[in-house]
Amino acid sequence: MEATRRRGKVHSNGKTAEETEPTAQWGRAWEVDWFSLSSVIALLCFAPFIVYFFVMACDQYQCSVSQPLLELYSGETTLSAIWARSPSFTWGAAKIYAVWVGFQLFLYMCVPDITHKFIPGYVGGVQDGSRTPAGLINKYEINGLQCWLITHAVWLANAHYFHWFSPTIIFDHWIPLMWCANILGYLVASFAFVKAYLFPTSADDCKFTGNVFYNYMMGIEFNPRVGKWFDFKLFFNGRPGIVAWTLINLSYMAKQQELYGHVTNSMILVNVLQGLYVLDFFWNEAWYLKTIDICHDHFGWYLGWGDCVWLPYLYTLQGLYLVYHPVQLSTPYACAVLALGLAGYYIFRSTNHQKDVFRRTEGTCAIWGRRPPAFIECSYRSADGGVHRSKLLTSGFWGVARHFNYTGDLMGSLAYCAACGAGHLLPYFYVVYMTILLVHRCVRDEHRCSSKYGAGWKRYTDAVPYRLLPGLF
Ligand code: NDP
């Protein structure tokens, strides 16, 4: 595997970080308490049914989440009756899904990036990831933007010229495809689990907690790979999950057109705002290598199943809802939603960009006109004993709150939901879920950063006391 291992650095004053400041050990180190364990078991058992519930509610109850519960409560229907009415697994859907995943696999593995050679400002091709807890730096082939462009070009060429398949194909097989996605999700998670015991990619980066459920869900291996380049995290998170997101929305748009003869402004808003978010992800895929998913989380069911099922099915609920409820928004309301979505996107992107530039230039950049920006210097120790230095930015949005990028993300999430009007609760699931996810992520990340940086992290939280909203949280 293409990776380099770096040891403790010596600073300009001739002393190592070890000699200047006590350092903390880092990496995932949570003890599995009873609460974590019961949450893990509950999620493993019920998460597929949560996804099923929302999709079924649209299919059978016009997206009402209360109606099936009320009917069950009053005895008007039964679980087995609901189950019997649901479309089951079909070989047709399995074929579509296999072609889809196979195509993404082909693009990921066999088409090296050329877009970075002619799109100015885009960073693609072979890039370094972050240092792992064991001290490795992995190399990644960044070609997500190219895969997204090729996939969407094929989709549009089919819709307008070739007509090999209907543009509503995803909507038309939505529930049978969900069974296929579940099969892949569980297969991938189980493979990663067994692989960690039998042939781990980097044994030093494996983390065993002693609890089999926790290991299965949160993962053991840090960056599992097959061969030199097939990286599970990069592949499963980006494609088939995120490439599919915009295609699913396009399929919903095509279904609206087919059913009602027109596309509503709410559907266009959802497609535009979520399309911007997806395109941003691929434009910044090299930056994504430095985010928590890639550089801190281990690969297990949480990422594997989550990328195959949770993301494509629950992140696209707004478009699905709009197929059943073609909401036409008033122009002022649509403009307000657009403004909220764009403001959220601006905060999300600028905050992430500030940290990225700051880290890449090692603090020699200007942030909000201040050069050099304010920061706190700290040190940490990797598992190989190496001692390294790091900087925590306190200028720009990083001086406003410790996770202002999450705040921007939540504003965008609210905008997607608000685009669906106020008729039903279902489209608002996304913002509720994102709030839980990102608040939980704050806590997880800060726990990890505190173990990693020790006293340095304390100095940082004293300087920037709030997490998401200054004065509130
Ligand atoms: P961040 O990009 O905020 O990364 C957190 C890491 O950044 C910390 O672990 C630490 O890592 C470093 N860091 C923390 N504070 C500072 C600082 N002041 N200066 C410099 N570095 C700092 O978090 P995520 O990776 O979770 O999120 C990235 C983006 O992805 C966010 O905008 C989030 O909203 C979005 N996201 C979206 C999801 C979705 O499902 N739509 C899911 C998850 C995230 P180090 O160890 O390097 O110091």
Coordinates of C-alpha atoms and ligand atoms in Angstrom, one line a residue:
M1 CA 0.0 0.0 0.0
E2 CA 1.2 3.5 -1.0
A3 CA 1.6 5.2 2.4
T4 CA 4.4 7.0 4.2
R5 CA 5.1 6.9 7.9
R6 CA 6.5 10.1 9.5
R7 CA 8.0 10.5 12.9
G8 CA 8.3 13.3 15.4
K9 CA 9.5 16.6 14.0
V10 CA 12.2 18.9 15.4
H11 CA 11.2 22.6 15.6
S12 CA 13.1 25.7 14.7
N13 CA 14.2 26.1 18.3
G14 CA 16.0 22.8 18.1
K15 CA 13.6 21.1 20.6
T16 CA 11.1 18.4 19.7
A17 CA 7.4 19.0 20.6
E18 CA 7.9 16.3 23.3
E19 CA 10.4 18.5 25.1
T20 CA 8.3 21.7 24.8
E21 CA 4.8 20.5 25.9
P22 CA 3.3 17.3 27.3
T23 CA 1.4 15.4 24.5
A24 CA -1.8 13.4 24.5
Q25 CA -2.4 10.0 22.8
W26 CA -5.2 10.0 20.3
G27 CA -7.3 7.7 18.0
R28 CA -10.8 6.3 18.8
A29 CA -10.6 5.4 22.5
W30 CA -14.2 5.3 23.7
E31 CA -15.1 2.7 26.2
V32 CA -18.3 0.9 25.2
D33 CA -20.7 1.9 28.0
W34 CA -24.2 0.3 28.3
F35 CA -25.9 3.3 26.6
S36 CA -23.6 3.2 23.5
L37 CA -24.0 -0.6 23.4
S38 CA -27.9 -0.4 23.6
S39 CA -28.0 2.4 21.0
V40 CA -25.8 0.3 18.7
I41 CA -28.0 -2.8 19.0
A42 CA -31.1 -0.7 18.6
L43 CA -29.8 0.9 15.4
L44 CA -28.6 -2.4 13.9
C45 CA -32.1 -3.9 14.5
F46 CA -34.3 -0.9 13.6
A47 CA -32.4 1.5 11.2
P48 CA -33.5 -0.5 8.1
F49 CA -37.1 -0.3 9.4
I50 CA -36.9 3.5 9.9
V51 CA -35.9 3.8 6.2
Y52 CA -38.6 1.4 5.2
F53 CA -41.2 3.3 7.3
F54 CA -40.6 6.6 5.5
V55 CA -40.6 5.2 2.0
M56 CA -43.6 3.0 2.7
A57 CA -45.5 6.0 4.2
C58 CA -45.1 7.7 0.8
D59 CA -46.0 4.6 -1.2
Q60 CA -49.1 3.7 0.8
Y61 CA -50.1 6.8 2.8
Q62 CA -49.3 9.8 0.5
C63 CA -46.3 10.6 2.8
S64 CA -48.3 10.9 6.0
V65 CA -46.2 9.6 8.9
S66 CA -49.1 9.7 11.4
Q67 CA -51.7 7.9 9.3
P68 CA -50.0 4.4 9.4
L69 CA -49.4 4.8 13.1
L70 CA -53.0 5.8 13.8
E71 CA -54.3 2.9 11.7
L72 CA -52.1 0.5 13.5
Y73 CA -53.2 1.9 16.9
S74 CA -56.9 1.7 16.0
G75 CA -56.6 -1.8 14.6
E76 CA -57.6 -0.7 11.1
T77 CA -54.5 -2.2 9.7
T78 CA -51.7 -4.6 10.8
L79 CA -48.0 -4.7 10.3
S80 CA -48.4 -7.8 8.1
A81 CA -51.0 -6.0 5.9
I82 CA -48.6 -3.1 5.4
W83 CA -45.8 -5.5 4.7
A84 CA -47.9 -7.5 2.2
R85 CA -48.8 -4.3 0.3
S86 CA -45.1 -3.3 -0.1
P87 CA -43.3 -4.1 -3.4
S88 CA -40.9 -6.9 -2.8
F89 CA -37.4 -7.7 -4.2
T90 CA -37.4 -8.2 -7.9
W91 CA -34.6 -9.5 -10.2
G92 CA -35.3 -6.5 -12.5
A93 CA -34.3 -4.1 -9.7
A94 CA -31.3 -6.3 -8.8
K95 CA -30.1 -6.0 -12.4
I96 CA -30.5 -2.2 -12.4
Y97 CA -28.7 -2.0 -9.1
A98 CA -25.9 -4.3 -10.2
V99 CA -25.4 -2.2 -13.4
W100 CA -25.4 1.0 -11.4
V101 CA -22.8 -0.2 -8.8
G102 CA -20.7 -1.9 -11.5
F103 CA -20.7 1.3 -13.6
Q104 CA -19.6 3.4 -10.5
L105 CA -16.9 0.8 -9.7
F106 CA -15.6 0.9 -13.3
L107 CA -15.5 4.8 -13.3
Y108 CA -13.8 4.8 -9.8
M109 CA -11.1 2.2 -10.6
C110 CA -10.5 2.4 -14.3
V111 CA -10.9 6.0 -15.4
P112 CA -8.0 8.1 -13.8
D113 CA -8.8 11.7 -13.3
I114 CA -8.1 14.0 -16.2
T115 CA -10.5 16.9 -15.3
H116 CA -7.9 18.5 -13.0
K117 CA -5.7 19.0 -16.1
F118 CA -8.1 21.4 -17.7
I119 CA -10.5 22.7 -15.1
P120 CA -8.7 25.6 -13.4
G121 CA -8.7 25.5 -9.6
Y122 CA -9.9 21.9 -9.3
V123 CA -7.7 19.6 -7.3
G124 CA -8.0 16.0 -8.6
G125 CA -5.6 13.1 -9.3
V126 CA -3.5 11.4 -6.7
Q127 CA -3.7 13.2 -3.3
D128 CA -2.5 12.6 0.2
G129 CA -5.0 11.9 3.0
S130 CA -4.4 12.9 6.7
R131 CA -2.1 11.1 9.0
T132 CA -3.8 8.1 10.6
P133 CA -3.5 7.4 14.3
A134 CA -0.7 4.8 13.5
G135 CA 1.1 7.6 11.6
L136 CA 0.4 6.6 8.0
I137 CA -0.5 8.9 5.2
N138 CA -2.5 7.2 2.5
K139 CA -2.7 8.2 -1.2
Y140 CA -6.1 8.5 -2.9
E141 CA -7.0 8.8 -6.6
I142 CA -9.5 11.7 -6.6
N143 CA -11.8 11.3 -9.6
G144 CA -15.2 11.9 -8.1
L145 CA -16.0 15.1 -10.1
Q146 CA -15.2 13.2 -13.3
C147 CA -17.4 10.3 -12.3
W148 CA -20.2 12.6 -11.4
L149 CA -19.9 14.5 -14.8
I150 CA -19.7 11.2 -16.8
T151 CA -22.7 9.7 -15.0
H152 CA -24.9 12.7 -15.4
A153 CA -23.8 13.1 -19.1
V154 CA -24.9 9.5 -19.7
W155 CA -28.2 10.2 -17.8
L156 CA -29.0 13.3 -19.9
A157 CA -27.9 11.7 -23.2
N158 CA -30.3 8.8 -22.4
A159 CA -33.1 11.1 -21.4
H160 CA -32.8 13.3 -24.6
Y161 CA -31.4 11.0 -27.3
F162 CA -31.0 7.3 -26.6
H163 CA -34.0 6.4 -24.5
W164 CA -32.4 3.1 -23.3
F165 CA -34.4 3.5 -20.0
S166 CA -37.0 5.8 -18.6
P167 CA -35.8 8.8 -16.6
T168 CA -38.3 7.8 -14.0
I169 CA -36.6 4.4 -13.6
I170 CA -35.3 5.1 -10.1
F171 CA -38.7 6.2 -8.8
D172 CA -40.5 3.3 -10.5
H173 CA -38.3 0.7 -8.8
W174 CA -37.7 2.6 -5.5
I175 CA -38.7 0.0 -3.0
P176 CA -37.3 -3.1 -4.8
L177 CA -34.0 -1.1 -5.2
M178 CA -34.1 -0.5 -1.4
W179 CA -33.9 -4.2 -0.8
C180 CA -30.9 -4.4 -3.1
A181 CA -29.2 -1.5 -1.4
N182 CA -29.7 -3.2 2.0
I183 CA -28.2 -6.4 0.7
L184 CA -25.1 -4.5 -0.5
G185 CA -24.9 -2.5 2.7
Y186 CA -24.9 -5.5 5.0
L187 CA -22.6 -7.4 2.7
V188 CA -20.0 -4.6 2.7
A189 CA -20.2 -4.1 6.5
S190 CA -19.8 -7.9 7.1
F191 CA -16.9 -8.1 4.6
A192 CA -15.2 -5.2 6.3
F193 CA -15.7 -6.8 9.7
V194 CA -14.3 -10.2 8.6
K195 CA -11.5 -8.6 6.7
A196 CA -10.3 -6.7 9.8
Y197 CA -9.7 -10.0 11.6
L198 CA -8.3 -12.0 8.6
F199 CA -6.4 -9.6 6.4
P200 CA -6.4 -6.0 7.6
T201 CA -4.9 -3.4 5.4
S202 CA -3.0 -1.7 8.2
A203 CA -3.1 -3.7 11.4
D204 CA -1.7 -0.8 13.5
D205 CA -4.8 1.2 12.6
C206 CA -7.3 -1.4 13.7
K207 CA -9.4 -0.7 16.8
F208 CA -11.0 -3.5 18.7
T209 CA -13.2 -2.5 21.6
G210 CA -13.9 -6.0 22.9
N211 CA -17.6 -5.7 22.0
V212 CA -18.6 -7.4 18.8
F213 CA -21.7 -5.3 18.1
Y214 CA -19.8 -2.1 18.6
N215 CA -17.0 -3.4 16.4
Y216 CA -19.4 -4.4 13.6
M217 CA -21.2 -1.1 13.7
M218 CA -18.5 1.5 14.2
G219 CA -15.8 -0.5 12.3
I220 CA -12.5 -2.0 13.2
E221 CA -10.3 -1.0 10.2
F222 CA -9.5 2.6 9.7
N223 CA -9.0 2.7 5.9
P224 CA -9.7 -0.8 4.6
R225 CA -8.6 -1.3 1.0
V226 CA -8.5 -4.0 -1.6
G227 CA -5.4 -3.8 -3.7
K228 CA -3.6 -0.5 -3.9
W229 CA -6.4 1.9 -4.8
F230 CA -9.8 0.5 -3.9
D231 CA -10.6 2.4 -0.7
F232 CA -13.9 1.4 0.9
K233 CA -14.5 4.8 2.5
L234 CA -13.9 6.9 -0.5
F235 CA -15.9 4.7 -2.8
F236 CA -18.9 4.0 -0.7
N237 CA -19.4 7.4 0.6
G238 CA -19.0 9.3 -2.6
R239 CA -20.3 6.7 -5.1
P240 CA -22.8 5.0 -5.2
G241 CA -24.2 7.2 -2.3
I242 CA -23.6 10.8 -3.3
V243 CA -23.5 10.4 -7.1
A244 CA -26.9 8.8 -6.8
W245 CA -28.3 11.7 -4.8
T246 CA -28.7 14.1 -7.8
L247 CA -29.8 11.3 -10.1
I248 CA -32.6 10.3 -7.7
N249 CA -33.7 13.9 -7.5
L250 CA -33.7 14.1 -11.4
S251 CA -35.8 10.9 -11.5
Y252 CA -38.4 12.5 -9.1
M253 CA -38.5 15.6 -11.3
A254 CA -39.1 13.4 -14.3
K255 CA -41.9 11.6 -12.4
Q256 CA -43.6 14.9 -11.5
Q257 CA -43.5 15.9 -15.2
E258 CA -45.0 12.6 -16.2
L259 CA -47.8 12.6 -13.6
Y260 CA -48.8 16.3 -13.7
G261 CA -47.5 17.6 -17.0
H262 CA -45.3 20.2 -15.3
V263 CA -42.5 20.6 -12.7
T264 CA -43.2 22.7 -9.6
N265 CA -40.9 25.5 -8.4
S266 CA -40.4 23.5 -5.1
M267 CA -39.0 20.5 -7.0
I268 CA -36.7 22.8 -8.9
L269 CA -35.5 24.5 -5.6
V270 CA -34.8 21.1 -4.0
N271 CA -32.9 19.9 -7.1
V272 CA -30.9 23.2 -7.3
L273 CA -30.0 23.4 -3.6
Q274 CA -29.1 19.7 -3.2
G275 CA -27.4 19.7 -6.6
L276 CA -25.2 22.6 -5.4
Y277 CA -24.3 20.6 -2.2
V278 CA -23.5 17.5 -4.1
L279 CA -21.4 19.3 -6.7
D280 CA -19.6 21.1 -3.9
F281 CA -18.7 17.7 -2.4
F282 CA -17.1 16.5 -5.6
W283 CA -15.4 19.8 -6.4
N284 CA -13.8 19.6 -2.9
E285 CA -13.3 15.8 -2.8
A286 CA -9.6 16.3 -2.0
W287 CA -10.6 18.4 1.0
Y288 CA -13.0 15.7 2.0
L289 CA -10.0 13.5 2.7
K290 CA -9.4 15.7 5.7
T291 CA -12.9 15.4 7.2
I292 CA -14.0 13.2 10.1
D293 CA -15.5 10.5 7.9
I294 CA -12.2 9.8 6.2
C295 CA -9.6 10.8 8.8
H296 CA -11.2 9.7 12.1
D297 CA -14.1 7.2 11.6
H298 CA -13.4 3.5 11.2
F299 CA -15.2 1.7 8.4
G300 CA -18.1 -0.5 9.6
W301 CA -21.9 -0.8 9.3
Y302 CA -22.3 2.9 10.2
L303 CA -20.5 4.1 7.1
G304 CA -21.0 1.0 4.8
W305 CA -24.8 0.5 5.3
G306 CA -25.3 4.2 5.9
D307 CA -23.8 5.1 2.5
C308 CA -25.7 2.4 0.6
V309 CA -29.2 2.9 2.2
W310 CA -29.6 5.7 4.7
L311 CA -28.0 8.4 2.6
P312 CA -29.7 7.8 -0.8
Y313 CA -33.1 7.0 0.8
L314 CA -33.5 9.5 3.6
Y315 CA -31.5 12.5 2.2
T316 CA -33.8 12.5 -0.8
L317 CA -37.2 12.5 1.0
Q318 CA -38.0 16.0 -0.1
G319 CA -38.0 15.1 -3.8
L320 CA -40.0 11.9 -3.1
Y321 CA -42.6 13.9 -1.1
L322 CA -42.9 16.4 -3.9
V323 CA -43.8 13.6 -6.3
Y324 CA -46.9 12.9 -4.1
H325 CA -47.5 16.5 -3.2
P326 CA -46.6 18.9 -6.1
V327 CA -46.3 22.0 -4.0
Q328 CA -46.2 25.3 -5.9
L329 CA -44.6 28.0 -3.7
S330 CA -45.4 31.7 -3.9
T331 CA -42.6 33.7 -5.4
P332 CA -41.6 35.6 -2.1
Y333 CA -41.6 32.3 -0.1
A334 CA -39.5 30.5 -2.8
C335 CA -37.1 33.4 -2.8
A336 CA -36.8 33.3 1.0
V337 CA -36.1 29.6 0.9
L338 CA -33.5 30.1 -1.8
A339 CA -31.9 32.9 0.2
L340 CA -31.7 30.7 3.3
G341 CA -30.3 27.8 1.3
L342 CA -27.6 30.0 -0.3
A343 CA -26.7 31.7 3.0
G344 CA -26.3 28.3 4.6
Y345 CA -24.2 27.1 1.7
Y346 CA -22.0 30.2 1.9
I347 CA -21.3 29.8 5.6
F348 CA -20.8 26.0 5.2
R349 CA -18.3 26.4 2.3
S350 CA -16.5 29.5 3.6
T351 CA -15.9 27.9 7.1
N352 CA -14.6 24.7 5.6
H353 CA -12.5 26.7 3.1
Q354 CA -11.0 28.8 5.9
K355 CA -9.8 25.7 7.8
D356 CA -8.5 24.1 4.6
V357 CA -6.5 27.1 3.5
F358 CA -5.2 27.6 7.0
R359 CA -4.0 24.0 7.3
R360 CA -2.6 23.8 3.8
T361 CA -0.5 27.0 4.2
E362 CA 0.4 26.1 7.8
G363 CA -1.1 29.3 9.0
T364 CA 0.6 31.7 6.6
C365 CA -2.6 32.9 4.9
A366 CA -5.0 35.8 5.5
I367 CA -8.4 35.1 7.1
W368 CA -10.9 38.0 7.0
G369 CA -8.0 40.4 6.2
R370 CA -5.9 39.2 9.1
R371 CA -2.4 37.8 8.1
P372 CA -1.3 35.7 9.8
P373 CA -4.6 34.7 11.4
A374 CA -5.0 34.0 15.1
F375 CA -4.4 30.4 16.1
I376 CA -3.5 28.1 19.0
E377 CA -0.5 25.9 18.7
C378 CA -0.7 22.4 20.1
S379 CA 0.9 19.0 19.9
Y380 CA -0.1 15.4 19.8
R381 CA 1.4 11.9 19.7
S382 CA 0.6 9.2 17.2
A383 CA 0.5 5.5 18.1
D384 CA 4.0 5.0 16.6
G385 CA 5.3 7.3 19.3
G386 CA 5.9 10.2 16.9
V387 CA 5.2 13.7 18.2
H388 CA 3.6 16.2 15.9
R389 CA 2.5 19.8 16.0
S390 CA -0.8 21.2 14.9
K391 CA -2.6 24.5 14.8
L392 CA -6.2 25.4 15.7
L393 CA -7.5 28.4 13.9
T394 CA -9.4 31.1 16.0
S395 CA -9.9 33.7 13.3
G396 CA -12.8 34.0 10.8
F397 CA -15.8 31.7 11.3
W398 CA -13.6 29.5 13.5
G399 CA -13.5 32.3 16.0
V400 CA -17.3 32.7 16.0
A401 CA -18.0 29.0 17.0
R402 CA -16.1 25.8 17.0
H403 CA -18.3 24.1 14.4
F404 CA -19.8 27.0 12.4
N405 CA -19.6 24.8 9.3
Y406 CA -22.2 22.6 10.9
T407 CA -24.4 25.7 11.5
G408 CA -24.3 26.6 7.8
D409 CA -25.1 22.9 6.9
L410 CA -28.1 23.0 9.2
M411 CA -29.4 26.2 7.6
G412 CA -29.1 24.6 4.1
S413 CA -30.9 21.5 5.5
L414 CA -33.8 23.6 6.8
A415 CA -34.1 25.2 3.4
Y416 CA -34.5 21.9 1.6
C417 CA -37.3 20.9 4.0
A418 CA -39.0 24.4 3.9
A419 CA -39.1 24.1 0.1
C420 CA -41.8 21.4 0.7
G421 CA -44.2 23.8 2.5
A422 CA -45.9 23.0 5.8
G423 CA -48.4 20.3 4.8
H424 CA -46.6 17.3 6.3
L425 CA -43.9 16.3 8.7
L426 CA -42.1 13.8 6.5
P427 CA -39.9 16.2 4.5
Y428 CA -38.7 17.8 7.8
F429 CA -37.1 14.5 8.9
Y430 CA -33.9 15.6 7.2
V431 CA -33.3 18.7 9.3
V432 CA -34.2 16.9 12.5
Y433 CA -31.8 14.0 11.6
M434 CA -29.0 16.4 10.6
T435 CA -29.4 18.3 13.9
I436 CA -29.0 15.1 15.9
L437 CA -26.1 13.9 13.6
L438 CA -24.2 17.1 13.8
V439 CA -24.7 17.8 17.5
H440 CA -23.6 14.2 18.2
R441 CA -20.7 14.7 15.9
C442 CA -19.6 17.8 17.8
V443 CA -19.6 15.8 21.0
R444 CA -17.7 12.9 19.4
D445 CA -15.2 15.2 17.7
E446 CA -14.5 17.2 20.7
H447 CA -14.0 14.1 22.8
R448 CA -11.5 12.9 20.3
C449 CA -9.8 16.3 19.9
S450 CA -9.5 16.7 23.7
S451 CA -7.8 13.3 23.9
K452 CA -5.6 14.2 21.0
Y453 CA -4.5 17.7 22.0
G454 CA -5.0 17.6 25.8
A455 CA -4.2 21.1 27.3
G456 CA -4.0 22.6 23.8
W457 CA -7.7 21.8 23.3
K458 CA -8.6 23.3 26.6
R459 CA -6.9 26.6 25.5
Y460 CA -8.9 26.5 22.3
T461 CA -12.3 26.0 24.0
D462 CA -11.5 28.8 26.4
A463 CA -10.8 31.1 23.4
V464 CA -13.9 29.9 21.4
P465 CA -16.4 28.9 24.0
Y466 CA -19.5 28.0 21.8
R467 CA -20.0 25.1 19.5
L468 CA -22.7 26.0 17.0
L469 CA -24.4 29.3 18.0
P470 CA -22.6 32.0 19.9
G471 CA -24.4 32.7 23.2
L472 CA -26.6 29.5 23.0
F473 CA -24.7 26.3 22.4
Ligands
NDP1 P1 -14.7 19.4 10.4 O1 -14.4 19.7 9.0 O2 -15.2 20.6 11.3 O3 -13.4 18.7 11.0 C1 -13.2 18.6 12.4 C2 -11.7 18.5 12.6 O4 -11.1 19.7 12.2 C3 -11.3 18.2 14.0 O5 -11.4 16.8 14.3 C4 -9.9 18.7 14.0 O6 -9.1 17.7 13.4 C5 -10.0 19.9 13.1 N1 -10.3 21.2 13.7 C6 -11.2 21.4 14.7 N2 -11.2 22.7 15.0 C7 -10.2 23.3 14.3 C8 -9.7 24.6 14.2 N3 -10.2 25.6 14.9 N4 -8.7 24.9 13.3 C9 -8.2 23.9 12.5 N5 -8.6 22.6 12.6 C10 -9.6 22.3 13.4 O7 -15.8 18.3 10.6 P2 -16.5 17.2 9.7 O8 -15.4 16.5 9.0 O9 -17.5 16.5 10.5 O10 -17.4 18.0 8.6 C11 -16.9 18.5 7.4 C12 -18.2 19.1 6.7 O11 -19.0 18.1 6.3 C13 -19.0 20.0 7.6 O12 -19.3 21.2 7.0 C14 -20.2 19.2 7.9 O13 -21.4 20.0 8.0 C15 -20.3 18.3 6.7 N6 -21.0 17.0 7.0 C16 -22.1 16.7 6.3 C17 -22.7 15.5 6.5 C18 -23.9 15.1 5.8 O14 -24.4 13.9 6.0 N7 -24.5 15.9 5.0 C19 -22.2 14.5 7.5 C20 -21.0 15.0 8.2 C21 -20.4 16.2 7.9 P3 -7.5 17.6 13.6 O15 -7.4 16.3 14.3 O16 -7.0 17.6 12.2 O17 -7.1 18.7 14.4

